[in-house]
Amino acid sequence: ASLREPGIQETFDQYFYAWYSPASSPVPGKVATVCALPANAQNYMVNAIEYFNPNFGHYFVTPLKTETDALDGGVFPGWVRTGQSFRAFSDTTLSTAPVCRYFREDVTSHFYSASVAECNAVRDFAGWIFETGRLFSGRLPENLDTGQCEAGLIPLYRLWNAKVNHRYTTSTDIRAQMI
């Protein structure tokens, strides 16, 4: 099956919207997908760096040094740092949820999620290649309907432009510009 076949795309859309937007608020990115560490955090963290490729109009985020070195070194042409980053948990030992990452070559896009249900659902859609089940970790919001993070953590918003492109940000200004 293809994501473009009738019925499949609608099902796929529901997974995206259900995860980051409660039924009472159908606007994507209104609530936190996961909770991240504040910018001054020093322990248990990795720094996830954001890139943008104007040729595709896509964003990419990674905490992996091998990937940032390759992107910064031009191994994958067109990708440039946006200046945005966020701090995530480095492992799942602190009651955190691992973030999976999939790649889809035909649209040159990545999909990330801290939802086991979403990660499993994407695996069943044709064309998505599983890359990792533990790219980084995040805490799920205390309240999934409101996205409220526990004290000391900040919301990490997942935005989607309906073209199989995601952007993750802790910035409410960027979130407001994109939704």
PDB file of C-alpha atoms in Angstrom:
ATOM      1  CA  ALA A   1       0.000   0.000   0.000  1.00  0.00           C
ATOM      2  CA  SER A   2       1.093   3.543  -0.651  1.00  0.00           C
ATOM      3  CA  LEU A   3       0.506   6.573   1.569  1.00  0.00           C
ATOM      4  CA  ARG A   4      -1.100   8.180  -1.459  1.00  0.00           C
ATOM      5  CA  GLU A   5      -3.774   5.486  -1.883  1.00  0.00           C
ATOM      6  CA  PRO A   6      -7.296   6.382  -0.689  1.00  0.00           C
ATOM      7  CA  GLY A   7      -7.807   5.515   2.955  1.00  0.00           C
ATOM      8  CA  ILE A   8      -4.130   5.071   3.785  1.00  0.00           C
ATOM      9  CA  GLN A   9      -3.276   8.791   3.841  1.00  0.00           C
ATOM     10  CA  GLU A  10      -6.295   9.541   6.034  1.00  0.00           C
ATOM     11  CA  THR A  11      -5.230   6.866   8.520  1.00  0.00           C
ATOM     12  CA  PHE A  12      -1.668   8.180   8.497  1.00  0.00           C
ATOM     13  CA  ASP A  13      -2.890  11.741   9.105  1.00  0.00           C
ATOM     14  CA  GLN A  14      -4.857  10.597  12.141  1.00  0.00           C
ATOM     15  CA  TYR A  15      -1.705   9.251  13.740  1.00  0.00           C
ATOM     16  CA  PHE A  16       0.083  12.570  13.299  1.00  0.00           C
ATOM     17  CA  TYR A  17      -2.748  14.736  14.563  1.00  0.00           C
ATOM     18  CA  ALA A  18      -3.824  12.435  17.385  1.00  0.00           C
ATOM     19  CA  TRP A  19      -0.382  12.512  18.915  1.00  0.00           C
ATOM     20  CA  TYR A  20       0.230  16.218  19.101  1.00  0.00           C
ATOM     21  CA  SER A  21      -3.217  17.649  19.283  1.00  0.00           C
ATOM     22  CA  PRO A  22      -6.090  16.729  21.595  1.00  0.00           C
ATOM     23  CA  ALA A  23      -9.529  16.214  20.080  1.00  0.00           C
ATOM     24  CA  SER A  24     -10.655  19.567  21.469  1.00  0.00           C
ATOM     25  CA  SER A  25      -7.839  21.410  19.670  1.00  0.00           C
ATOM     26  CA  PRO A  26      -7.422  20.313  16.039  1.00  0.00           C
ATOM     27  CA  VAL A  27      -4.564  22.715  15.314  1.00  0.00           C
ATOM     28  CA  PRO A  28      -1.250  20.811  15.092  1.00  0.00           C
ATOM     29  CA  GLY A  29       1.506  21.884  17.449  1.00  0.00           C
ATOM     30  CA  LYS A  30      -0.799  23.327  20.102  1.00  0.00           C
ATOM     31  CA  VAL A  31       0.387  20.938  22.807  1.00  0.00           C
ATOM     32  CA  ALA A  32       3.723  19.371  23.643  1.00  0.00           C
ATOM     33  CA  THR A  33       4.636  16.130  21.925  1.00  0.00           C
ATOM     34  CA  VAL A  34       7.237  15.413  24.579  1.00  0.00           C
ATOM     35  CA  CYS A  35       8.893  17.417  27.303  1.00  0.00           C
ATOM     36  CA  ALA A  36      12.520  18.410  26.877  1.00  0.00           C
ATOM     37  CA  LEU A  37      15.170  19.793  29.167  1.00  0.00           C
ATOM     38  CA  PRO A  38      15.648  23.546  29.552  1.00  0.00           C
ATOM     39  CA  ALA A  39      18.547  25.161  27.696  1.00  0.00           C
ATOM     40  CA  ASN A  40      20.671  25.355  30.876  1.00  0.00           C
ATOM     41  CA  ALA A  41      20.378  21.612  31.654  1.00  0.00           C
ATOM     42  CA  GLN A  42      23.710  19.883  32.137  1.00  0.00           C
ATOM     43  CA  ASN A  43      22.865  16.316  33.210  1.00  0.00           C
ATOM     44  CA  TYR A  44      21.384  13.406  31.262  1.00  0.00           C
ATOM     45  CA  MET A  45      21.123  15.357  28.061  1.00  0.00           C
ATOM     46  CA  VAL A  46      22.048  15.456  24.412  1.00  0.00           C
ATOM     47  CA  ASN A  47      21.864  18.533  22.221  1.00  0.00           C
ATOM     48  CA  ALA A  48      19.640  17.940  19.181  1.00  0.00           C
ATOM     49  CA  ILE A  49      20.690  20.228  16.300  1.00  0.00           C
ATOM     50  CA  GLU A  50      18.223  21.402  13.661  1.00  0.00           C
ATOM     51  CA  TYR A  51      19.034  21.588   9.936  1.00  0.00           C
ATOM     52  CA  PHE A  52      17.045  22.850   6.955  1.00  0.00           C
ATOM     53  CA  ASN A  53      17.342  21.965   3.289  1.00  0.00           C
ATOM     54  CA  PRO A  54      15.835  24.710   1.087  1.00  0.00           C
ATOM     55  CA  ASN A  55      15.884  22.376  -1.941  1.00  0.00           C
ATOM     56  CA  PHE A  56      13.357  20.092  -0.218  1.00  0.00           C
ATOM     57  CA  GLY A  57      11.850  22.596   2.218  1.00  0.00           C
ATOM     58  CA  HIS A  58      12.459  20.022   4.959  1.00  0.00           C
ATOM     59  CA  TYR A  59      13.813  20.143   8.488  1.00  0.00           C
ATOM     60  CA  PHE A  60      16.006  17.490  10.095  1.00  0.00           C
ATOM     61  CA  VAL A  61      17.111  17.141  13.696  1.00  0.00           C
ATOM     62  CA  THR A  62      19.829  14.969  15.174  1.00  0.00           C
ATOM     63  CA  PRO A  63      21.843  14.692  18.381  1.00  0.00           C
ATOM     64  CA  LEU A  64      24.343  12.305  16.755  1.00  0.00           C
ATOM     65  CA  LYS A  65      27.863  13.658  16.229  1.00  0.00           C
ATOM     66  CA  THR A  66      28.464  11.433  13.211  1.00  0.00           C
ATOM     67  CA  GLU A  67      25.406  12.949  11.532  1.00  0.00           C
ATOM     68  CA  THR A  68      26.173  16.571  12.459  1.00  0.00           C
ATOM     69  CA  ASP A  69      29.751  16.102  11.231  1.00  0.00           C
ATOM     70  CA  ALA A  70      28.494  14.674   7.910  1.00  0.00           C
ATOM     71  CA  LEU A  71      25.882  17.411   7.453  1.00  0.00           C
ATOM     72  CA  ASP A  72      28.280  20.205   8.400  1.00  0.00           C
ATOM     73  CA  GLY A  73      30.959  18.678   6.150  1.00  0.00           C
ATOM     74  CA  GLY A  74      28.734  18.673   3.068  1.00  0.00           C
ATOM     75  CA  VAL A  75      28.366  14.904   2.761  1.00  0.00           C
ATOM     76  CA  PHE A  76      24.648  15.535   2.225  1.00  0.00           C
ATOM     77  CA  PRO A  77      24.526  18.715   0.086  1.00  0.00           C
ATOM     78  CA  GLY A  78      22.052  21.483   0.801  1.00  0.00           C
ATOM     79  CA  TRP A  79      21.581  21.005   4.549  1.00  0.00           C
ATOM     80  CA  VAL A  80      22.395  24.024   6.722  1.00  0.00           C
ATOM     81  CA  ARG A  81      22.078  24.612  10.448  1.00  0.00           C
ATOM     82  CA  THR A  82      19.134  26.816  11.383  1.00  0.00           C
ATOM     83  CA  GLY A  83      20.652  27.958  14.678  1.00  0.00           C
ATOM     84  CA  GLN A  84      17.906  26.112  16.555  1.00  0.00           C
ATOM     85  CA  SER A  85      18.465  23.194  18.905  1.00  0.00           C
ATOM     86  CA  PHE A  86      16.927  21.603  21.954  1.00  0.00           C
ATOM     87  CA  ARG A  87      18.177  19.513  24.828  1.00  0.00           C
ATOM     88  CA  ALA A  88      16.745  16.034  25.126  1.00  0.00           C
ATOM     89  CA  PHE A  89      17.375  13.165  27.494  1.00  0.00           C
ATOM     90  CA  SER A  90      20.243  10.910  26.451  1.00  0.00           C
ATOM     91  CA  ASP A  91      18.665   7.670  27.632  1.00  0.00           C
ATOM     92  CA  THR A  92      15.498   6.097  28.947  1.00  0.00           C
ATOM     93  CA  THR A  93      16.665   5.407  32.485  1.00  0.00           C
ATOM     94  CA  LEU A  94      14.882   8.471  33.874  1.00  0.00           C
ATOM     95  CA  SER A  95      11.272   7.455  33.106  1.00  0.00           C
ATOM     96  CA  THR A  96      11.554   8.850  29.609  1.00  0.00           C
ATOM     97  CA  ALA A  97      10.194   7.637  26.282  1.00  0.00           C
ATOM     98  CA  PRO A  98      12.632   6.756  23.489  1.00  0.00           C
ATOM     99  CA  VAL A  99      12.159   8.621  20.214  1.00  0.00           C
ATOM    100  CA  CYS A 100      12.118   6.494  17.062  1.00  0.00           C
ATOM    101  CA  ARG A 101      13.167   7.774  13.644  1.00  0.00           C
ATOM    102  CA  TYR A 102      12.096   6.606  10.200  1.00  0.00           C
ATOM    103  CA  PHE A 103      13.217   7.794   6.771  1.00  0.00           C
ATOM    104  CA  ARG A 104      11.237   7.926   3.540  1.00  0.00           C
ATOM    105  CA  GLU A 105      13.442   8.252   0.465  1.00  0.00           C
ATOM    106  CA  ASP A 106      10.806   9.174  -2.122  1.00  0.00           C
ATOM    107  CA  VAL A 107       9.948  12.360  -0.202  1.00  0.00           C
ATOM    108  CA  THR A 108      13.362  12.766   1.468  1.00  0.00           C
ATOM    109  CA  SER A 109      11.807  13.143   4.897  1.00  0.00           C
ATOM    110  CA  HIS A 110      12.136  11.790   8.403  1.00  0.00           C
ATOM    111  CA  PHE A 111       9.456  10.898  10.930  1.00  0.00           C
ATOM    112  CA  TYR A 112      10.129  10.974  14.666  1.00  0.00           C
ATOM    113  CA  SER A 113       7.922   9.964  17.584  1.00  0.00           C
ATOM    114  CA  ALA A 114       8.045   9.170  21.293  1.00  0.00           C
ATOM    115  CA  SER A 115       4.812   7.209  20.944  1.00  0.00           C
ATOM    116  CA  VAL A 116       5.259   3.445  20.776  1.00  0.00           C
ATOM    117  CA  ALA A 117       1.890   3.224  18.999  1.00  0.00           C
ATOM    118  CA  GLU A 118       2.998   5.740  16.353  1.00  0.00           C
ATOM    119  CA  CYS A 119       6.372   4.073  15.850  1.00  0.00           C
ATOM    120  CA  ASN A 120       4.644   0.730  15.356  1.00  0.00           C
ATOM    121  CA  ALA A 121       2.023   2.212  13.003  1.00  0.00           C
ATOM    122  CA  VAL A 122       4.600   3.901  10.755  1.00  0.00           C
ATOM    123  CA  ARG A 123       6.472   0.612  10.462  1.00  0.00           C
ATOM    124  CA  ASP A 124       3.371  -0.815   8.742  1.00  0.00           C
ATOM    125  CA  PHE A 125       3.240   1.894   6.036  1.00  0.00           C
ATOM    126  CA  ALA A 126       5.090   1.149   2.814  1.00  0.00           C
ATOM    127  CA  GLY A 127       8.155   3.228   2.078  1.00  0.00           C
ATOM    128  CA  TRP A 128       9.202   4.108   5.633  1.00  0.00           C
ATOM    129  CA  ILE A 129      12.630   2.767   6.614  1.00  0.00           C
ATOM    130  CA  PHE A 130      13.278   2.262  10.319  1.00  0.00           C
ATOM    131  CA  GLU A 131      16.525   4.008  11.369  1.00  0.00           C
ATOM    132  CA  THR A 132      16.517   3.847  15.166  1.00  0.00           C
ATOM    133  CA  GLY A 133      14.277   3.254  18.155  1.00  0.00           C
ATOM    134  CA  ARG A 134      16.386   5.426  20.469  1.00  0.00           C
ATOM    135  CA  LEU A 135      17.553   8.599  18.754  1.00  0.00           C
ATOM    136  CA  PHE A 136      17.073  10.483  22.027  1.00  0.00           C
ATOM    137  CA  SER A 137      14.467  10.413  24.775  1.00  0.00           C
ATOM    138  CA  GLY A 138      11.841  12.751  26.105  1.00  0.00           C
ATOM    139  CA  ARG A 139       9.355  12.765  28.942  1.00  0.00           C
ATOM    140  CA  LEU A 140       5.750  12.470  27.965  1.00  0.00           C
ATOM    141  CA  PRO A 141       3.645  15.408  29.181  1.00  0.00           C
ATOM    142  CA  GLU A 142       1.929  14.931  32.537  1.00  0.00           C
ATOM    143  CA  ASN A 143      -1.354  15.681  30.789  1.00  0.00           C
ATOM    144  CA  LEU A 144      -1.542  14.500  27.165  1.00  0.00           C
ATOM    145  CA  ASP A 145      -4.637  16.637  26.514  1.00  0.00           C
ATOM    146  CA  THR A 146      -2.997  19.907  27.525  1.00  0.00           C
ATOM    147  CA  GLY A 147       0.671  19.070  26.883  1.00  0.00           C
ATOM    148  CA  GLN A 148       1.556  20.302  30.380  1.00  0.00           C
ATOM    149  CA  CYS A 149       5.122  19.321  31.261  1.00  0.00           C
ATOM    150  CA  GLU A 150       6.266  18.585  34.780  1.00  0.00           C
ATOM    151  CA  ALA A 151       8.166  21.277  36.661  1.00  0.00           C
ATOM    152  CA  GLY A 152      11.666  21.892  35.306  1.00  0.00           C
ATOM    153  CA  LEU A 153      10.908  20.652  31.767  1.00  0.00           C
ATOM    154  CA  ILE A 154       9.790  22.539  28.673  1.00  0.00           C
ATOM    155  CA  PRO A 155       7.448  21.569  25.826  1.00  0.00           C
ATOM    156  CA  LEU A 156       8.895  20.235  22.593  1.00  0.00           C
ATOM    157  CA  TYR A 157       6.338  20.855  19.841  1.00  0.00           C
ATOM    158  CA  ARG A 158       5.982  18.723  16.726  1.00  0.00           C
ATOM    159  CA  LEU A 159       4.762  20.641  13.699  1.00  0.00           C
ATOM    160  CA  TRP A 160       3.732  19.050  10.418  1.00  0.00           C
ATOM    161  CA  ASN A 161       3.040  20.753   7.114  1.00  0.00           C
ATOM    162  CA  ALA A 162       0.927  17.957   5.547  1.00  0.00           C
ATOM    163  CA  LYS A 163       3.744  17.255   3.069  1.00  0.00           C
ATOM    164  CA  VAL A 164       5.398  14.572   5.183  1.00  0.00           C
ATOM    165  CA  ASN A 165       7.704  17.117   6.772  1.00  0.00           C
ATOM    166  CA  HIS A 166       8.064  17.640  10.504  1.00  0.00           C
ATOM    167  CA  ARG A 167       9.696  20.324  12.553  1.00  0.00           C
ATOM    168  CA  TYR A 168      10.418  20.094  16.263  1.00  0.00           C
ATOM    169  CA  THR A 169      10.886  23.178  18.374  1.00  0.00           C
ATOM    170  CA  THR A 170      10.783  24.404  21.945  1.00  0.00           C
ATOM    171  CA  SER A 171      10.218  27.961  20.656  1.00  0.00           C
ATOM    172  CA  THR A 172       6.671  29.246  20.985  1.00  0.00           C
ATOM    173  CA  ASP A 173       7.548  31.969  18.438  1.00  0.00           C
ATOM    174  CA  ILE A 174       8.542  29.395  15.799  1.00  0.00           C
ATOM    175  CA  ARG A 175       5.482  27.328  16.655  1.00  0.00           C
ATOM    176  CA  ALA A 176       3.235  30.382  16.187  1.00  0.00           C
ATOM    177  CA  GLN A 177       4.863  31.244  12.830  1.00  0.00           C
ATOM    178  CA  MET A 178       4.342  27.758  11.465  1.00  0.00           C
ATOM    179  CA  ILE A 179       0.770  26.967  12.497  1.00  0.00           C
TER     180      ILE A 179
END
